[in-house]
mmCIF file of C-alpha atoms in Angstrom:
data_model
loop_
_atom_site.group_PDB
_atom_site.id
_atom_site.type_symbol
_atom_site.label_atom_id
_atom_site.label_comp_id
_atom_site.label_asym_id
_atom_site.label_seq_id
_atom_site.Cartn_x
_atom_site.Cartn_y
_atom_site.Cartn_z
ATOM 1 C CA MET A 1497 -20.911 -9.934 -3.792
ATOM 2 C CA GLU A 1498 -17.832 -7.793 -4.435
ATOM 3 C CA PHE A 1499 -14.657 -7.993 -2.355
ATOM 4 C CA ARG A 1500 -14.144 -4.264 -2.980
ATOM 5 C CA ASP A 1501 -17.229 -2.849 -4.664
ATOM 6 C CA LEU A 1502 -15.946 -0.584 -7.428
ATOM 7 C CA LYS A 1503 -19.175 -1.098 -9.371
ATOM 8 C CA GLN A 1504 -21.308 0.496 -6.665
ATOM 9 C CA GLN A 1505 -18.786 3.288 -6.205
ATOM 10 C CA TYR A 1506 -19.030 4.063 -9.926
ATOM 11 C CA ARG A 1507 -22.843 3.978 -9.871
ATOM 12 C CA GLU A 1508 -22.869 6.446 -6.963
ATOM 13 C CA HIS A 1509 -20.599 8.927 -8.785
ATOM 14 C CA LYS A 1510 -21.205 8.030 -12.435
ATOM 15 C CA GLU A 1511 -22.250 11.469 -13.658
ATOM 16 C CA GLN A 1512 -19.150 13.266 -12.352
ATOM 17 C CA ILE A 1513 -16.711 10.550 -13.414
ATOM 18 C CA ASP A 1514 -18.229 10.233 -16.902
ATOM 19 C CA ARG A 1515 -18.065 13.996 -17.367
ATOM 20 C CA ALA A 1516 -14.402 14.076 -16.359
ATOM 21 C CA MET A 1517 -13.494 11.263 -18.748
ATOM 22 C CA GLN A 1518 -15.452 12.793 -21.599
ATOM 23 C CA GLN A 1519 -13.584 16.083 -21.213
ATOM 24 C CA VAL A 1520 -10.290 14.262 -21.736
ATOM 25 C CA ILE A 1521 -11.645 12.467 -24.799
ATOM 26 C CA ASP A 1522 -13.057 15.692 -26.263
ATOM 27 C CA ASN A 1523 -9.709 17.474 -25.794
ATOM 28 C CA THR A 1524 -7.731 14.407 -27.035
ATOM 29 C CA ASN A 1525 -4.917 15.348 -24.672
ATOM 30 C CA PHE A 1526 -4.293 11.825 -23.418
ATOM 31 C CA ILE A 1527 -0.699 12.277 -22.249
ATOM 32 C CA SER A 1528 0.339 15.071 -19.858
ATOM 33 C CA GLY A 1529 -3.002 16.859 -20.004
ATOM 34 C CA PHE A 1530 -3.706 19.645 -17.534
ATOM 35 C CA GLN A 1531 -5.530 17.196 -15.259
ATOM 36 C CA VAL A 1532 -2.211 15.512 -14.402
ATOM 37 C CA ASN A 1533 -0.720 18.719 -13.046
ATOM 38 C CA ASP A 1534 -3.986 19.549 -11.238
ATOM 39 C CA LEU A 1535 -3.967 16.134 -9.596
ATOM 40 C CA GLU A 1536 -0.354 16.477 -8.468
ATOM 41 C CA GLU A 1537 -1.143 19.790 -6.824
ATOM 42 C CA LYS A 1538 -4.222 18.431 -5.050
ATOM 43 C CA LEU A 1539 -2.454 15.263 -3.896
ATOM 44 C CA SER A 1540 0.511 17.162 -2.471
ATOM 45 C CA GLU A 1541 -1.914 19.450 -0.658
ATOM 46 C CA TYR A 1542 -3.892 16.469 0.657
ATOM 47 C CA VAL A 1543 -0.810 14.646 1.943
ATOM 48 C CA GLY A 1544 0.990 17.759 3.147
ATOM 49 C CA THR A 1545 4.183 17.466 1.120
ATOM 50 C CA LYS A 1546 5.830 20.034 -1.099
ATOM 51 C CA TYR A 1547 5.838 17.842 -4.197
ATOM 52 C CA CYS A 1548 3.841 15.062 -5.807
ATOM 53 C CA ILE A 1549 5.173 13.433 -8.976
ATOM 54 C CA THR A 1550 2.735 11.012 -10.599
ATOM 55 C CA CYS A 1551 3.877 7.965 -12.559
ATOM 56 C CA GLY A 1552 2.674 4.779 -14.226
ATOM 57 C CA ASN A 1553 2.144 2.545 -11.185
ATOM 58 C CA GLY A 1554 3.210 1.913 -7.605
ATOM 59 C CA THR A 1555 6.068 -0.440 -8.508
ATOM 60 C CA ASP A 1556 7.556 2.188 -10.806
ATOM 61 C CA ALA A 1557 7.182 4.705 -7.990
ATOM 62 C CA LEU A 1558 9.340 2.533 -5.713
ATOM 63 C CA GLN A 1559 11.954 2.042 -8.408
ATOM 64 C CA LEU A 1560 12.023 5.746 -9.279
ATOM 65 C CA ALA A 1561 12.645 6.644 -5.636
ATOM 66 C CA LEU A 1562 15.555 4.216 -5.391
ATOM 67 C CA MET A 1563 16.963 5.464 -8.701
ATOM 68 C CA ALA A 1564 16.774 9.052 -7.473
ATOM 69 C CA TRP A 1565 19.044 8.038 -4.590
ATOM 70 C CA ASN A 1566 21.430 6.069 -6.835
ATOM 71 C CA ILE A 1567 20.763 2.880 -4.876
ATOM 72 C CA GLY A 1568 22.428 -0.098 -6.562
ATOM 73 C CA PRO A 1569 24.809 -3.056 -6.262
ATOM 74 C CA GLY A 1570 26.364 -3.458 -2.836
ATOM 75 C CA ASP A 1571 23.566 -1.567 -1.098
ATOM 76 C CA ALA A 1572 21.247 -3.182 1.456
ATOM 77 C CA VAL A 1573 17.605 -2.124 1.494
ATOM 78 C CA PHE A 1574 15.470 -3.323 4.426
ATOM 79 C CA VAL A 1575 11.965 -4.502 3.503
ATOM 80 C CA PRO A 1576 9.139 -6.082 5.542
ATOM 81 C CA ASP A 1577 8.904 -9.825 4.985
ATOM 82 C CA PHE A 1578 5.091 -9.648 5.067
ATOM 83 C CA THR A 1579 4.201 -7.554 2.041
ATOM 84 C CA PHE A 1580 3.441 -7.674 -1.680
ATOM 85 C CA PHE A 1581 6.240 -8.736 -4.006
ATOM 86 C CA SER A 1582 6.848 -5.304 -5.540
ATOM 87 C CA SER A 1583 8.229 -3.885 -2.277
ATOM 88 C CA GLY A 1584 11.259 -6.134 -2.665
ATOM 89 C CA GLU A 1585 11.173 -6.434 -6.441
ATOM 90 C CA ALA A 1586 11.975 -2.747 -6.928
ATOM 91 C CA VAL A 1587 15.120 -3.193 -4.827
ATOM 92 C CA SER A 1588 16.380 -5.989 -7.061
ATOM 93 C CA LEU A 1589 15.454 -4.049 -10.193
ATOM 94 C CA VAL A 1590 18.048 -1.397 -9.311
ATOM 95 C CA GLY A 1591 20.646 -4.049 -8.452
ATOM 96 C CA ALA A 1592 20.558 -3.649 -4.673
ATOM 97 C CA THR A 1593 19.950 -6.434 -2.142
ATOM 98 C CA PRO A 1594 16.626 -6.664 -0.283
ATOM 99 C CA VAL A 1595 17.092 -7.651 3.362
ATOM 100 C CA PHE A 1596 13.794 -8.889 4.713
ATOM 101 C CA VAL A 1597 12.650 -7.979 8.221
ATOM 102 C CA ASP A 1598 10.000 -9.601 10.396
ATOM 103 C CA VAL A 1599 6.844 -7.688 11.283
ATOM 104 C CA ASP A 1600 5.048 -6.626 14.439
ATOM 105 C CA GLU A 1601 2.625 -9.176 15.888
ATOM 106 C CA VAL A 1602 -0.070 -6.562 16.567
ATOM 107 C CA THR A 1603 -0.044 -4.278 13.517
ATOM 108 C CA TYR A 1604 1.673 -6.538 10.938
ATOM 109 C CA ASN A 1605 3.820 -3.575 9.914
ATOM 110 C CA ILE A 1606 7.620 -3.738 10.002
ATOM 111 C CA SER A 1607 8.949 -4.470 13.497
ATOM 112 C CA PRO A 1608 11.309 -1.721 14.739
ATOM 113 C CA ALA A 1609 13.157 -4.207 16.953
ATOM 114 C CA SER A 1610 13.637 -6.683 14.094
ATOM 115 C CA LEU A 1611 14.681 -3.828 11.821
ATOM 116 C CA GLU A 1612 17.441 -2.684 14.144
ATOM 117 C CA ASN A 1613 18.652 -6.251 14.563
ATOM 118 C CA ALA A 1614 18.796 -6.659 10.777
ATOM 119 C CA ILE A 1615 20.735 -3.410 10.322
ATOM 120 C CA ASN A 1616 23.316 -4.488 12.893
ATOM 121 C CA GLU A 1617 23.571 -7.953 11.346
ATOM 122 C CA VAL A 1618 24.284 -6.526 7.889
ATOM 123 C CA ALA A 1619 26.686 -3.861 9.139
ATOM 124 C CA GLY A 1620 28.563 -6.380 11.267
ATOM 125 C CA ASN A 1621 29.006 -8.954 8.525
ATOM 126 C CA GLY A 1622 30.253 -6.545 5.869
ATOM 127 C CA GLY A 1623 29.766 -7.025 2.147
ATOM 128 C CA LEU A 1624 26.678 -4.832 1.987
ATOM 129 C CA VAL A 1625 26.211 -1.214 2.991
ATOM 130 C CA PRO A 1626 22.907 -0.393 4.779
ATOM 131 C CA LYS A 1627 21.254 2.420 2.806
ATOM 132 C CA VAL A 1628 17.439 2.437 2.833
ATOM 133 C CA VAL A 1629 14.490 1.269 4.915
ATOM 134 C CA ILE A 1630 11.257 0.631 3.004
ATOM 135 C CA THR A 1631 8.258 0.685 5.308
ATOM 136 C CA VAL A 1632 4.867 -0.578 4.158
ATOM 137 C CA ASP A 1633 1.682 0.946 5.565
ATOM 138 C CA LEU A 1634 -0.004 -2.437 5.506
ATOM 139 C CA PHE A 1635 -3.768 -2.921 5.183
ATOM 140 C CA GLY A 1636 -4.308 0.851 5.603
ATOM 141 C CA GLN A 1637 -2.479 1.604 8.860
ATOM 142 C CA PRO A 1638 0.760 3.642 8.839
ATOM 143 C CA ALA A 1639 3.869 2.004 10.248
ATOM 144 C CA ASP A 1640 5.343 3.032 13.610
ATOM 145 C CA TYR A 1641 7.230 6.084 12.354
ATOM 146 C CA ASP A 1642 8.015 7.392 15.838
ATOM 147 C CA ALA A 1643 10.209 4.334 16.424
ATOM 148 C CA ILE A 1644 11.384 3.903 12.833
ATOM 149 C CA ASN A 1645 12.599 7.474 12.454
ATOM 150 C CA LYS A 1646 14.805 7.072 15.524
ATOM 151 C CA ILE A 1647 16.396 4.029 13.914
ATOM 152 C CA VAL A 1648 16.986 5.545 10.477
ATOM 153 C CA ASP A 1649 18.457 8.662 12.100
ATOM 154 C CA LYS A 1650 20.701 6.574 14.342
ATOM 155 C CA TYR A 1651 22.146 4.628 11.412
ATOM 156 C CA HIS A 1652 22.027 7.463 8.858
ATOM 157 C CA LEU A 1653 19.641 5.655 6.510
ATOM 158 C CA LEU A 1654 17.075 6.906 4.011
ATOM 159 C CA LEU A 1655 13.399 6.192 4.617
ATOM 160 C CA LEU A 1656 11.116 5.206 1.744
ATOM 161 C CA GLU A 1657 7.464 4.964 2.774
ATOM 162 C CA ASP A 1658 5.437 2.515 0.701
ATOM 163 C CA GLY A 1659 1.957 3.918 1.226
ATOM 164 C CA ALA A 1660 0.262 1.914 -1.523
ATOM 165 C CA GLN A 1661 -2.232 0.466 0.965
ATOM 166 C CA GLY A 1662 -2.050 3.220 3.544
ATOM 167 C CA PHE A 1663 -2.983 6.278 1.465
ATOM 168 C CA GLY A 1664 -5.580 8.237 3.426
ATOM 169 C CA GLY A 1665 -4.435 6.879 6.784
ATOM 170 C CA SER A 1666 -2.791 9.121 9.346
ATOM 171 C CA ILE A 1667 -0.882 9.443 12.624
ATOM 172 C CA ARG A 1668 -1.972 12.345 14.837
ATOM 173 C CA LYS A 1669 -3.626 13.847 11.733
ATOM 174 C CA GLN A 1670 -0.375 13.679 9.710
ATOM 175 C CA LYS A 1671 -1.231 11.875 6.494
ATOM 176 C CA ALA A 1672 0.374 8.709 5.188
ATOM 177 C CA CYS A 1673 2.873 9.361 2.366
ATOM 178 C CA SER A 1674 4.394 12.265 4.330
ATOM 179 C CA PHE A 1675 6.634 10.258 6.665
ATOM 180 C CA GLY A 1676 9.550 9.243 4.444
ATOM 181 C CA ASN A 1677 12.370 11.160 2.780
ATOM 182 C CA ILE A 1678 10.397 9.939 -0.204
ATOM 183 C CA ALA A 1679 7.007 8.218 -0.105
ATOM 184 C CA ILE A 1680 4.990 6.466 -2.776
ATOM 185 C CA THR A 1681 1.482 5.237 -3.386
ATOM 186 C CA SER A 1682 -0.401 3.179 -5.936
ATOM 187 C CA PHE A 1683 -3.682 3.950 -7.678
ATOM 188 C CA PHE A 1684 -4.362 0.334 -8.642
ATOM 189 C CA PRO A 1685 -8.181 0.057 -8.799
ATOM 190 C CA ALA A 1686 -8.562 -1.873 -5.520
ATOM 191 C CA LYS A 1687 -6.373 0.499 -3.486
ATOM 192 C CA PRO A 1688 -8.032 3.004 -1.105
ATOM 193 C CA LEU A 1689 -7.782 5.682 -3.825
ATOM 194 C CA GLY A 1690 -7.875 3.762 -7.079
ATOM 195 C CA CYS A 1691 -8.144 4.733 -10.738
ATOM 196 C CA TYR A 1692 -9.483 2.656 -13.649
ATOM 197 C CA GLY A 1693 -6.143 1.207 -14.683
ATOM 198 C CA ASP A 1694 -2.616 1.528 -13.362
ATOM 199 C CA GLY A 1695 -1.213 4.614 -11.702
ATOM 200 C CA GLY A 1696 1.151 5.742 -8.981
ATOM 201 C CA ALA A 1697 2.715 8.763 -7.320
ATOM 202 C CA VAL A 1698 5.849 9.807 -5.455
ATOM 203 C CA PHE A 1699 5.862 12.397 -2.640
ATOM 204 C CA THR A 1700 8.746 14.407 -1.209
ATOM 205 C CA ASP A 1701 9.658 17.756 0.328
ATOM 206 C CA ASN A 1702 13.146 17.689 -1.211
ATOM 207 C CA ASP A 1703 13.687 19.998 -4.198
ATOM 208 C CA GLU A 1704 16.539 17.959 -5.677
ATOM 209 C CA TYR A 1705 14.702 14.650 -5.391
ATOM 210 C CA ALA A 1706 11.626 16.155 -7.077
ATOM 211 C CA ASP A 1707 13.656 17.435 -10.040
ATOM 212 C CA ILE A 1708 15.365 14.071 -10.503
ATOM 213 C CA LEU A 1709 12.095 12.159 -10.230
ATOM 214 C CA ARG A 1710 10.432 14.323 -12.892
ATOM 215 C CA SER A 1711 13.371 13.617 -15.174
ATOM 216 C CA LEU A 1712 13.533 9.887 -14.465
ATOM 217 C CA ARG A 1713 9.853 9.237 -15.209
ATOM 218 C CA VAL A 1714 10.246 10.558 -18.780
ATOM 219 C CA HIS A 1715 13.376 8.820 -20.068
ATOM 220 C CA GLY A 1716 15.741 10.946 -17.989
ATOM 221 C CA LYS A 1717 14.749 14.130 -19.808
ATOM 222 C CA GLY A 1718 16.452 17.480 -19.351
ATOM 223 C CA THR A 1719 14.979 20.659 -20.812
ATOM 224 C CA ASP A 1720 12.616 18.637 -23.012
ATOM 225 C CA LYS A 1721 11.955 15.031 -23.993
ATOM 226 C CA TYR A 1722 14.661 15.112 -26.672
ATOM 227 C CA ASP A 1723 17.302 16.290 -24.195
ATOM 228 C CA ASN A 1724 18.210 13.244 -22.106
ATOM 229 C CA ILE A 1725 20.585 13.846 -19.217
ATOM 230 C CA ARG A 1726 20.303 10.476 -17.408
ATOM 231 C CA ILE A 1727 18.971 6.976 -17.975
ATOM 232 C CA GLY A 1728 15.347 6.922 -16.920
ATOM 233 C CA VAL A 1729 12.135 5.033 -17.608
ATOM 234 C CA ASN A 1730 8.817 5.643 -19.334
ATOM 235 C CA SER A 1731 6.334 5.984 -16.484
ATOM 236 C CA ARG A 1732 3.692 8.665 -16.855
ATOM 237 C CA LEU A 1733 0.203 8.769 -15.394
ATOM 238 C CA ASP A 1734 -2.142 9.200 -18.351
ATOM 239 C CA THR A 1735 -4.669 12.006 -18.392
ATOM 240 C CA LEU A 1736 -7.761 9.801 -18.227
ATOM 241 C CA GLN A 1737 -6.592 8.271 -14.969
ATOM 242 C CA ALA A 1738 -5.749 11.697 -13.567
ATOM 243 C CA ALA A 1739 -9.239 12.953 -14.418
ATOM 244 C CA ILE A 1740 -10.845 9.980 -12.676
ATOM 245 C CA LEU A 1741 -8.669 10.414 -9.583
ATOM 246 C CA LEU A 1742 -9.501 14.108 -9.360
ATOM 247 C CA GLU A 1743 -13.179 13.211 -9.070
ATOM 248 C CA LYS A 1744 -12.630 10.327 -6.661
ATOM 249 C CA LEU A 1745 -10.444 12.470 -4.403
ATOM 250 C CA LYS A 1746 -13.484 14.678 -3.752
ATOM 251 C CA PHE A 1747 -15.306 11.906 -1.857
ATOM 252 C CA PHE A 1748 -12.237 9.986 -0.669
ATOM 253 C CA ASP A 1749 -12.319 11.078 2.983
ATOM 254 C CA GLU A 1750 -16.046 10.344 3.152
ATOM 255 C CA GLU A 1751 -15.327 6.786 2.002
ATOM 256 C CA ILE A 1752 -12.552 6.371 4.576
ATOM 257 C CA GLY A 1753 -14.957 7.457 7.293
ATOM 258 C CA GLN A 1754 -17.498 4.903 6.114
ATOM 259 C CA CYS A 1755 -14.839 2.167 5.950
ATOM 260 C CA ASN A 1756 -13.953 2.889 9.567
ATOM 261 C CA LEU A 1757 -17.603 2.391 10.517
ATOM 262 C CA VAL A 1758 -17.657 -0.915 8.624
ATOM 263 C CA ALA A 1759 -14.434 -1.992 10.372
ATOM 264 C CA ALA A 1760 -15.916 -1.123 13.763
ATOM 265 C CA GLU A 1761 -18.969 -3.294 13.024
ATOM 266 C CA TYR A 1762 -16.762 -6.199 11.929
ATOM 267 C CA SER A 1763 -14.663 -5.889 15.073
ATOM 268 C CA ASN A 1764 -17.677 -5.703 17.355
ATOM 269 C CA ARG A 1765 -19.092 -8.907 15.883
ATOM 270 C CA LEU A 1766 -15.831 -10.874 15.668
ATOM 271 C CA LYS A 1767 -13.686 -9.724 18.602
ATOM 272 C CA GLU A 1768 -14.539 -12.745 20.749
ATOM 273 C CA ILE A 1769 -14.239 -15.229 17.889
ATOM 274 C CA VAL A 1770 -11.030 -14.506 15.946
ATOM 275 C CA LYS A 1771 -8.021 -12.228 16.147
ATOM 276 C CA ILE A 1772 -9.196 -8.905 14.743
ATOM 277 C CA PRO A 1773 -7.031 -6.076 13.357
ATOM 278 C CA VAL A 1774 -5.805 -3.476 15.839
ATOM 279 C CA VAL A 1775 -5.475 0.220 14.993
ATOM 280 C CA LEU A 1776 -3.124 1.909 17.431
ATOM 281 C CA ASP A 1777 -3.926 5.071 19.386
ATOM 282 C CA ASN A 1778 -3.519 8.309 17.398
ATOM 283 C CA MET A 1779 -3.733 6.375 14.111
ATOM 284 C CA VAL A 1780 -6.419 6.269 11.439
ATOM 285 C CA SER A 1781 -6.527 3.384 8.968
ATOM 286 C CA SER A 1782 -7.782 3.745 5.409
ATOM 287 C CA TRP A 1783 -8.716 0.027 5.510
ATOM 288 C CA ALA A 1784 -7.292 -1.262 2.278
ATOM 289 C CA GLN A 1785 -8.178 -4.655 3.778
ATOM 290 C CA TYR A 1786 -9.929 -5.940 6.889
ATOM 291 C CA THR A 1787 -7.777 -8.897 7.910
ATOM 292 C CA ILE A 1788 -8.533 -11.408 10.627
ATOM 293 C CA CYS A 1789 -6.338 -14.264 11.860
ATOM 294 C CA LEU A 1790 -7.534 -17.795 12.490
ATOM 295 C CA GLN A 1791 -5.954 -20.442 14.686
ATOM 296 C CA SER A 1792 -4.513 -22.578 11.893
ATOM 297 C CA ILE A 1793 -4.302 -23.003 8.147
ATOM 298 C CA GLU A 1794 -6.973 -25.719 8.404
ATOM 299 C CA GLN A 1795 -9.384 -23.407 10.207
ATOM 300 C CA ARG A 1796 -8.741 -20.682 7.640
ATOM 301 C CA THR A 1797 -9.580 -23.112 4.851
ATOM 302 C CA GLN A 1798 -12.837 -24.043 6.573
ATOM 303 C CA VAL A 1799 -13.839 -20.397 6.950
ATOM 304 C CA MET A 1800 -13.022 -19.652 3.306
ATOM 305 C CA GLN A 1801 -15.064 -22.644 2.188
ATOM 306 C CA GLY A 1802 -17.971 -21.586 4.354
ATOM 307 C CA LEU A 1803 -17.909 -18.070 2.918
ATOM 308 C CA ARG A 1804 -17.576 -19.335 -0.654
ATOM 309 C CA ALA A 1805 -20.564 -21.637 -0.191
ATOM 310 C CA VAL A 1806 -22.832 -18.601 0.272
ATOM 311 C CA GLY A 1807 -21.172 -16.495 -2.441
ATOM 312 C CA ILE A 1808 -18.902 -14.405 -0.207
ATOM 313 C CA PRO A 1809 -15.366 -13.741 -1.512
ATOM 314 C CA SER A 1810 -12.300 -13.629 0.703
ATOM 315 C CA ALA A 1811 -8.564 -13.320 0.041
ATOM 316 C CA ILE A 1812 -5.234 -14.245 1.586
ATOM 317 C CA TYR A 1813 -2.691 -11.437 1.911
ATOM 318 C CA TYR A 1814 -0.094 -13.043 1.783
ATOM 319 C CA LYS A 1815 0.330 -16.769 1.208
ATOM 320 C CA LYS A 1816 4.124 -16.786 1.061
ATOM 321 C CA PRO A 1817 6.743 -14.719 2.939
ATOM 322 C CA MET A 1818 9.044 -12.598 0.820
ATOM 323 C CA HIS A 1819 12.102 -14.548 1.934
ATOM 324 C CA CYS A 1820 10.523 -17.728 0.526
ATOM 325 C CA GLN A 1821 9.836 -16.321 -2.937
ATOM 326 C CA GLU A 1822 11.716 -18.201 -5.666
ATOM 327 C CA ALA A 1823 12.777 -14.944 -7.289
ATOM 328 C CA PHE A 1824 14.793 -14.005 -4.197
ATOM 329 C CA LYS A 1825 16.492 -17.354 -3.599
ATOM 330 C CA ASN A 1826 19.890 -16.034 -4.711
ATOM 331 C CA LYS A 1827 19.404 -12.582 -3.214
ATOM 332 C CA LYS A 1828 18.448 -13.374 0.371
ATOM 333 C CA TYR A 1829 20.546 -12.197 3.264
ATOM 334 C CA GLU A 1830 21.177 -15.217 5.474
ATOM 335 C CA GLY A 1831 20.780 -15.376 9.245
ATOM 336 C CA MET A 1832 17.350 -13.765 9.620
ATOM 337 C CA ILE A 1833 14.283 -15.364 11.206
ATOM 338 C CA TYR A 1834 10.635 -14.522 10.538
ATOM 339 C CA PRO A 1835 8.335 -16.258 13.057
ATOM 340 C CA ILE A 1836 5.557 -13.633 12.954
ATOM 341 C CA THR A 1837 5.454 -13.449 9.154
ATOM 342 C CA GLU A 1838 5.371 -17.229 8.832
ATOM 343 C CA LYS A 1839 2.508 -17.447 11.313
ATOM 344 C CA LEU A 1840 0.538 -14.730 9.523
ATOM 345 C CA CYS A 1841 0.952 -16.366 6.122
ATOM 346 C CA SER A 1842 -0.682 -19.511 7.541
ATOM 347 C CA THR A 1843 -3.539 -17.890 9.453
ATOM 348 C CA CYS A 1844 -4.572 -14.484 8.052
ATOM 349 C CA LEU A 1845 -7.675 -13.920 5.944
ATOM 350 C CA SER A 1846 -9.039 -10.700 4.448
ATOM 351 C CA LEU A 1847 -12.786 -10.086 4.285
ATOM 352 C CA PRO A 1848 -14.804 -7.841 1.949
ATOM 353 C CA MET A 1849 -14.140 -4.207 2.836
ATOM 354 C CA HIS A 1850 -15.446 -1.068 1.186
ATOM 355 C CA ALA A 1851 -17.538 1.985 1.908
ATOM 356 C CA TYR A 1852 -20.684 0.454 0.367
ATOM 357 C CA LEU A 1853 -20.822 -2.758 2.409
ATOM 358 C CA GLU A 1854 -24.374 -3.050 3.729
ATOM 359 C CA GLU A 1855 -25.159 -4.111 7.290
ATOM 360 C CA GLU A 1856 -27.098 -7.165 6.152
ATOM 361 C CA THR A 1857 -24.170 -8.359 4.061
ATOM 362 C CA LEU A 1858 -21.699 -7.727 6.869
ATOM 363 C CA ASN A 1859 -23.870 -9.705 9.261
ATOM 364 C CA SER A 1860 -23.987 -12.602 6.799
ATOM 365 C CA ILE A 1861 -20.189 -12.633 6.594
ATOM 366 C CA CYS A 1862 -19.847 -12.581 10.369
ATOM 367 C CA ASP A 1863 -22.483 -15.285 10.813
ATOM 368 C CA VAL A 1864 -20.478 -17.689 8.650
ATOM 369 C CA ILE A 1865 -17.293 -16.999 10.604
ATOM 370 C CA VAL A 1866 -18.975 -17.293 13.997
ATOM 371 C CA THR A 1867 -20.677 -20.546 13.004
ATOM 372 C CA THR A 1868 -17.569 -22.093 11.443
ATOM 373 C CA VAL A 1869 -15.116 -21.102 14.175
ATOM 374 C CA GLY A 1870 -17.643 -21.782 16.934
ATOM 375 C CA GLU A 1871 -18.232 -25.319 15.694
ATOM 376 C CA LYS A 1872 -14.475 -25.880 15.550
ATOM 377 C CA LEU A 1873 -14.064 -24.622 19.124
ATOM 378 C CA ARG A 1874 -16.791 -26.978 20.395
#
């Protein structure tokens, strides 16, 4: 059984994807082929932003956004404590300080109340200047941008939306990756819209940011690649990946719809047994993961063992809070607490989730959980 069944997805769309890849090979235009520009146009149209600038991966996309704003030493960037390492790593890569923020107990996205407390703590202590909030659209659901935008406006901060997991989700039909001053996504294969390698993209409506981002991704180029007007990086989406994504974008919304049906079936079976994920009113999740919470780390281990015994994979997102990562031990901002994140890291468990999950398989997964948790409760 596959945790996210990319094999079945490929079998379903093999003819179109193979044809797209073969065209790139026949033309031998592997870097900056026309498919890259076509993809950027279609992605910006899909999201509803003026510009899309593709790049090498989602981590690069975060770093490029921060570089475009000249974020660096002495700057504080606020990041959810419950997220993948790259959300904070990109901050350190540009020399700024990540300030980790606890998350909401219902959605697991950044907590607006904890965010405002963290901003006031940093501003009151001096030493760092609050500059940017990085939200993460975790597990497919956009963050609470109604509340977050009020906070960033109040404190005159920039908003960087990390939509690596949330691409395809929406709030009142406004798509993820359109909520920040700059937004990014990742096309890592297991993401909602994934390619067959690494890839990423940056979205913005700002003309100046778009020009800088295009320069930064190709060694800080000016009029051409031999005219370098700033220090940049080498982070281009290759043409093969663009061709694959163009084909997968055609059936992307259909897959999201199917994932929402799968999620509804999971929730119906498990709602009385474990804590199930909650999608707020007016929101649509793209279901990068379907994540339940157990009562304890011991119960989670029992459920994982039960699933593994019948060949069902599961995964823990995430085992360790960001503020506990060794890499950040000399970069942490002291005085913060993270009770929700710490609880989640001990109890959450992600189950297989994809558009091709069959009812029989889903029932088998739920049966193991019901049996294991039910026995524990008795």
